[in-house]
CSV table of C-alpha atoms in Angstrom, one decimal:
chain,number,residue,atom,x,y,z
A,30,UNK,CA,3.9,-30.8,-8.9
A,31,UNK,CA,1.0,-29.7,-11.2
A,32,UNK,CA,-0.7,-28.1,-8.2
A,33,UNK,CA,2.5,-26.2,-7.2
A,34,UNK,CA,2.9,-24.9,-10.8
A,35,UNK,CA,-0.8,-23.8,-10.8
A,36,UNK,CA,-0.3,-21.8,-7.6
A,37,UNK,CA,2.7,-20.1,-9.2
A,38,UNK,CA,1.0,-19.2,-12.5
A,39,UNK,CA,1.8,-15.6,-13.5
A,40,UNK,CA,-0.6,-12.8,-14.1
A,41,UNK,CA,-2.3,-12.3,-17.4
A,42,UNK,CA,-1.8,-9.2,-19.5
A,43,UNK,CA,-4.8,-7.0,-19.6
A,44,UNK,CA,-5.3,-5.3,-23.0
A,45,UNK,CA,-8.3,-3.1,-22.0
A,46,UNK,CA,-7.9,0.6,-21.4
A,47,UNK,CA,-6.4,1.2,-17.9
A,48,UNK,CA,-9.1,3.6,-16.9
A,49,UNK,CA,-11.8,1.1,-17.5
A,50,UNK,CA,-10.0,-1.6,-15.6
A,51,UNK,CA,-9.3,0.6,-12.6
A,52,UNK,CA,-12.9,1.7,-12.6
A,53,UNK,CA,-14.0,-1.9,-12.6
A,54,UNK,CA,-11.8,-2.7,-9.6
A,55,UNK,CA,-13.2,0.3,-7.7
A,56,UNK,CA,-16.8,-0.6,-8.5
A,57,UNK,CA,-16.3,-4.1,-7.2
A,58,UNK,CA,-14.6,-2.8,-4.1
A,59,UNK,CA,-17.4,-0.4,-3.5
A,60,UNK,CA,-19.9,-3.2,-3.7
A,61,UNK,CA,-17.9,-5.1,-1.0
A,62,UNK,CA,-17.8,-1.9,1.0
A,63,UNK,CA,-21.5,-1.4,1.0
A,64,UNK,CA,-22.2,-5.1,1.8
A,65,UNK,CA,-20.0,-4.8,4.9
A,66,UNK,CA,-20.4,-1.1,5.8
A,67,UNK,CA,-19.9,-1.3,9.6
A,68,UNK,CA,-16.9,-3.6,9.4
A,69,UNK,CA,-15.3,-1.4,6.7
A,70,UNK,CA,-15.8,1.8,8.6
A,71,UNK,CA,-14.4,0.3,11.8
A,72,UNK,CA,-11.3,-0.9,10.0
A,73,UNK,CA,-10.7,2.5,8.5
A,74,UNK,CA,-11.3,4.2,11.8
A,75,UNK,CA,-8.9,1.9,13.6
A,76,UNK,CA,-6.1,2.7,11.1
A,77,UNK,CA,-6.8,6.5,11.4
A,78,UNK,CA,-6.6,6.3,15.2
A,79,UNK,CA,-3.3,4.5,14.9
A,80,UNK,CA,-2.1,7.3,12.6
A,81,UNK,CA,-3.2,10.0,15.0
A,82,UNK,CA,-1.4,8.2,17.9
A,83,UNK,CA,1.8,8.0,15.9
A,84,UNK,CA,1.7,11.7,15.0
A,85,UNK,CA,1.0,12.7,18.6
A,86,UNK,CA,3.7,10.4,19.9
A,87,UNK,CA,6.3,11.8,17.5
A,88,UNK,CA,5.3,15.3,18.4
A,89,UNK,CA,5.5,14.5,22.1
A,90,UNK,CA,9.1,13.3,21.8
A,91,UNK,CA,10.2,16.2,19.7
A,92,UNK,CA,10.5,14.2,16.4
A,93,UNK,CA,7.6,15.9,14.6
A,94,UNK,CA,9.7,16.2,11.4
A,95,UNK,CA,9.5,12.4,11.2
A,96,UNK,CA,5.7,12.5,10.7
A,97,UNK,CA,5.8,12.6,6.9
A,98,UNK,CA,8.5,10.0,6.4
A,99,UNK,CA,6.8,7.7,8.9
A,100,UNK,CA,3.5,8.1,7.1
A,101,UNK,CA,5.2,7.4,3.8
A,102,UNK,CA,6.7,4.3,5.3
A,103,UNK,CA,3.3,3.3,6.7
A,104,UNK,CA,2.0,3.3,3.1
A,105,UNK,CA,4.4,0.4,2.4
A,106,UNK,CA,2.9,-1.5,5.3
A,107,UNK,CA,-0.7,-0.7,4.3
A,108,UNK,CA,-1.3,-4.1,2.6
A,109,UNK,CA,-0.5,-5.9,5.9
A,110,UNK,CA,-3.6,-4.3,7.4
A,111,UNK,CA,-5.9,-5.3,4.6
A,112,UNK,CA,-5.7,-9.1,5.0
A,113,UNK,CA,-9.1,-9.2,6.7
A,114,UNK,CA,-10.6,-7.1,3.9
A,115,UNK,CA,-9.2,-9.5,1.3
A,116,UNK,CA,-10.9,-12.4,3.1
A,117,UNK,CA,-14.2,-10.5,2.8
A,118,UNK,CA,-13.8,-9.9,-0.9
A,119,UNK,CA,-12.6,-13.4,-1.5
A,120,UNK,CA,-15.7,-14.9,0.2
A,121,UNK,CA,-18.0,-12.6,-1.7
A,122,UNK,CA,-16.3,-13.4,-5.0
A,123,UNK,CA,-16.8,-17.2,-4.4
A,124,UNK,CA,-13.1,-18.0,-4.4
A,125,UNK,CA,-13.2,-19.7,-1.0
A,126,UNK,CA,-14.6,-19.1,2.4
A,127,UNK,CA,-11.9,-20.6,4.7
A,128,UNK,CA,-9.0,-19.0,6.5
A,129,UNK,CA,-5.8,-17.5,5.2
A,130,UNK,CA,-4.0,-19.9,2.9
A,131,UNK,CA,-0.4,-19.0,3.9
A,132,UNK,CA,-0.3,-17.0,7.2
A,133,UNK,CA,3.3,-17.8,7.9
A,134,UNK,CA,4.3,-16.4,4.5
A,135,UNK,CA,2.2,-13.3,5.1
A,136,UNK,CA,4.3,-12.7,8.2
A,137,UNK,CA,7.5,-13.2,6.1
A,138,UNK,CA,6.4,-10.7,3.5
A,139,UNK,CA,5.4,-8.3,6.3
A,140,UNK,CA,8.9,-8.5,7.7
A,141,UNK,CA,10.4,-7.7,4.3
A,142,UNK,CA,8.0,-4.7,4.0
A,143,UNK,CA,8.9,-3.5,7.5
A,144,UNK,CA,12.6,-3.6,6.7
A,145,UNK,CA,11.9,-1.6,3.5
A,146,UNK,CA,9.9,0.9,5.4
A,147,UNK,CA,12.7,1.2,8.1
A,148,UNK,CA,15.3,1.7,5.3
A,149,UNK,CA,13.2,4.5,3.9
A,150,UNK,CA,12.8,6.2,7.3
A,151,UNK,CA,16.6,5.9,7.9
A,152,UNK,CA,17.2,7.4,4.4
A,153,UNK,CA,14.9,10.3,5.2
A,154,UNK,CA,16.8,10.9,8.5
A,155,UNK,CA,20.1,11.0,6.6
A,156,UNK,CA,18.7,13.3,3.9
A,157,UNK,CA,17.4,15.7,6.6
A,158,UNK,CA,20.9,15.8,8.2
A,159,UNK,CA,22.5,16.4,4.8
A,160,UNK,CA,20.3,19.4,3.9
A,161,UNK,CA,19.7,20.9,7.4
A,162,UNK,CA,22.7,19.7,9.4
A,163,UNK,CA,22.6,18.3,12.9
A,164,UNK,CA,20.6,21.1,14.4
A,165,UNK,CA,17.6,20.8,16.8
A,166,UNK,CA,14.2,20.2,15.4
A,167,UNK,CA,12.3,23.5,15.3
A,168,UNK,CA,8.8,22.0,15.2
A,169,UNK,CA,6.7,20.4,12.5
A,170,UNK,CA,5.0,23.7,11.3
A,171,UNK,CA,8.3,25.6,11.2
A,172,UNK,CA,10.1,22.8,9.4
A,173,UNK,CA,7.3,22.4,6.9
A,174,UNK,CA,7.5,26.2,6.2
A,175,UNK,CA,11.3,26.0,5.8
A,176,UNK,CA,11.0,23.1,3.4
A,177,UNK,CA,9.0,25.2,0.9
A,178,UNK,CA,10.6,28.6,1.4
A,179,UNK,CA,14.3,27.9,1.5
A,180,UNK,CA,16.8,26.5,-1.1
A,181,UNK,CA,17.8,23.7,1.3
A,182,UNK,CA,14.2,22.9,2.1
A,183,UNK,CA,13.2,22.7,-1.6
A,184,UNK,CA,16.3,20.6,-2.3
A,185,UNK,CA,15.3,18.2,0.5
A,186,UNK,CA,11.7,18.0,-0.8
A,187,UNK,CA,12.9,17.2,-4.4
A,188,UNK,CA,15.5,14.7,-3.5
A,189,UNK,CA,13.4,13.1,-0.8
A,190,UNK,CA,10.5,12.8,-3.1
A,191,UNK,CA,12.7,11.1,-5.7
A,192,UNK,CA,14.2,8.7,-3.2
A,193,UNK,CA,10.9,8.1,-1.5
A,194,UNK,CA,9.3,7.4,-4.9
A,195,UNK,CA,11.8,4.7,-5.6
A,196,UNK,CA,11.1,3.0,-2.2
A,197,UNK,CA,7.3,3.4,-2.8
A,198,UNK,CA,7.5,1.9,-6.3
A,199,UNK,CA,9.5,-1.1,-5.2
A,200,UNK,CA,7.2,-1.6,-2.2
A,201,UNK,CA,4.1,-1.3,-4.4
A,202,UNK,CA,5.5,-3.7,-7.0
A,203,UNK,CA,6.3,-6.5,-4.5
A,204,UNK,CA,3.3,-6.1,-2.1
A,205,UNK,CA,0.4,-4.9,-4.2
A,206,UNK,CA,-0.7,-8.4,-5.2
A,207,UNK,CA,1.5,-10.7,-2.9
A,208,UNK,CA,-0.7,-10.2,0.2
A,209,UNK,CA,-4.0,-11.0,-1.5
A,210,UNK,CA,-2.3,-13.9,-3.2
A,211,UNK,CA,-1.1,-15.4,0.1
A,212,UNK,CA,-4.6,-15.1,1.5
A,213,UNK,CA,-5.8,-17.2,-1.5
A,214,UNK,CA,-2.8,-19.4,-2.4
A,215,UNK,CA,-0.6,-21.6,-0.3
A,216,UNK,CA,2.8,-20.6,-1.8
A,217,UNK,CA,6.0,-19.2,-0.4
A,218,UNK,CA,6.3,-15.4,0.2
A,219,UNK,CA,9.2,-14.9,-2.2
A,220,UNK,CA,7.3,-16.5,-5.0
A,221,UNK,CA,4.3,-14.3,-4.2
A,222,UNK,CA,6.5,-11.2,-4.2
A,223,UNK,CA,8.0,-12.2,-7.5
A,224,UNK,CA,4.7,-12.8,-9.1
A,225,UNK,CA,3.4,-9.5,-7.8
A,226,UNK,CA,6.5,-7.7,-9.3
A,227,UNK,CA,5.9,-9.6,-12.6
A,228,UNK,CA,2.3,-8.5,-12.7
A,229,UNK,CA,3.2,-4.9,-12.1
A,230,UNK,CA,5.8,-4.9,-14.9
A,231,UNK,CA,3.8,-6.9,-17.3
A,232,UNK,CA,0.9,-4.5,-16.9
A,233,UNK,CA,3.0,-1.4,-16.4
A,234,UNK,CA,0.6,1.3,-17.5
A,235,UNK,CA,-2.2,-0.2,-15.6
A,236,UNK,CA,0.0,-0.5,-12.5
A,237,UNK,CA,1.2,3.1,-12.8
A,238,UNK,CA,-2.4,4.3,-13.0
A,239,UNK,CA,-3.5,2.2,-10.0
A,240,UNK,CA,-0.4,3.3,-8.0
A,241,UNK,CA,-1.1,7.0,-8.9
A,242,UNK,CA,-4.7,6.6,-7.8
A,243,UNK,CA,-3.7,5.0,-4.5
A,244,UNK,CA,-1.2,7.8,-3.9
A,245,UNK,CA,-3.7,10.5,-4.7
A,246,UNK,CA,-6.3,9.0,-2.4
A,247,UNK,CA,-3.7,8.7,0.4
A,248,UNK,CA,-2.8,12.3,-0.2
A,249,UNK,CA,-6.4,13.3,0.2
A,250,UNK,CA,-6.5,11.3,3.4
A,251,UNK,CA,-3.5,13.2,4.7
A,252,UNK,CA,-4.9,16.5,3.7
A,253,UNK,CA,-8.0,15.8,5.7
A,254,UNK,CA,-6.1,14.8,8.8
A,255,UNK,CA,-6.8,11.1,8.1
A,256,UNK,CA,-10.5,11.6,8.2
A,257,UNK,CA,-11.0,10.6,4.6
A,258,UNK,CA,-8.8,7.5,5.3
A,259,UNK,CA,-11.7,6.0,7.2
A,260,UNK,CA,-13.7,5.1,4.0
A,261,UNK,CA,-10.8,5.2,1.6
A,262,UNK,CA,-8.7,2.6,3.2
A,263,UNK,CA,-11.2,-0.3,3.2
A,264,UNK,CA,-12.4,0.7,-0.3
A,265,UNK,CA,-8.8,0.4,-1.6
A,266,UNK,CA,-8.4,-2.9,0.2
A,267,UNK,CA,-11.4,-4.4,-1.4
A,268,UNK,CA,-10.5,-3.0,-4.8
A,269,UNK,CA,-7.0,-4.4,-4.5
A,270,UNK,CA,-8.4,-7.9,-3.9
A,271,UNK,CA,-10.4,-7.6,-7.1
A,272,UNK,CA,-7.3,-6.3,-8.9
A,273,UNK,CA,-5.5,-9.5,-7.9
A,274,UNK,CA,-8.4,-11.6,-8.9
A,275,UNK,CA,-8.7,-9.9,-12.2
A,276,UNK,CA,-5.0,-10.4,-13.0
A,277,UNK,CA,-4.4,-13.9,-11.6
A,278,UNK,CA,-7.8,-15.7,-11.2
A,279,UNK,CA,-9.8,-14.7,-14.2
């Protein structure tokens, strides 16, 4: 019973300035990145290749307008791909060198995040139909131009950003620390998601800054055609582990 309660201990509240804390996480993540440079680059490259494949596939079937919603949904699934990176940081931090503590629960949380991502993609489809009607897709470039030059397009962008932001905030709150926690602690997935949500709300300003930084770096990755994602993704993965360790294991 005491062990179970220890595994479910909540996050601590960090009183330091958020900028200093985030910088500390990034510095620790950068140290892991340099120590495992080849593995980190290969991980980021694999994710970029998957992203390119999805974009080409959607374009080939005439669903190019789905590229941005799918990429936004993929951001919710990002923590699933960082489990291996968490193990690297965990080992370097001296918090264990074995396998994943709760692999079955990681699968459970992954399913929850996939459902959330699919719900967002479905919502994006409905929003597109509401603002543009059931007309044929004109092409990604044409639709992107329409989105920023017509009242309907601007309305879709604003409403879609608000709805997508709610999905992203919920996904971040429940997944940001639950995945590294399940790598380290043998607890159930719903407890991990609850603890992650609690950590995000208890350290609200810090979580907002961290989420904004992640969003900005992902935006840079998209602007560079996912090229910048190759180093950014593993860096964020390592830094997220150190964020979890700072909040839960200090």
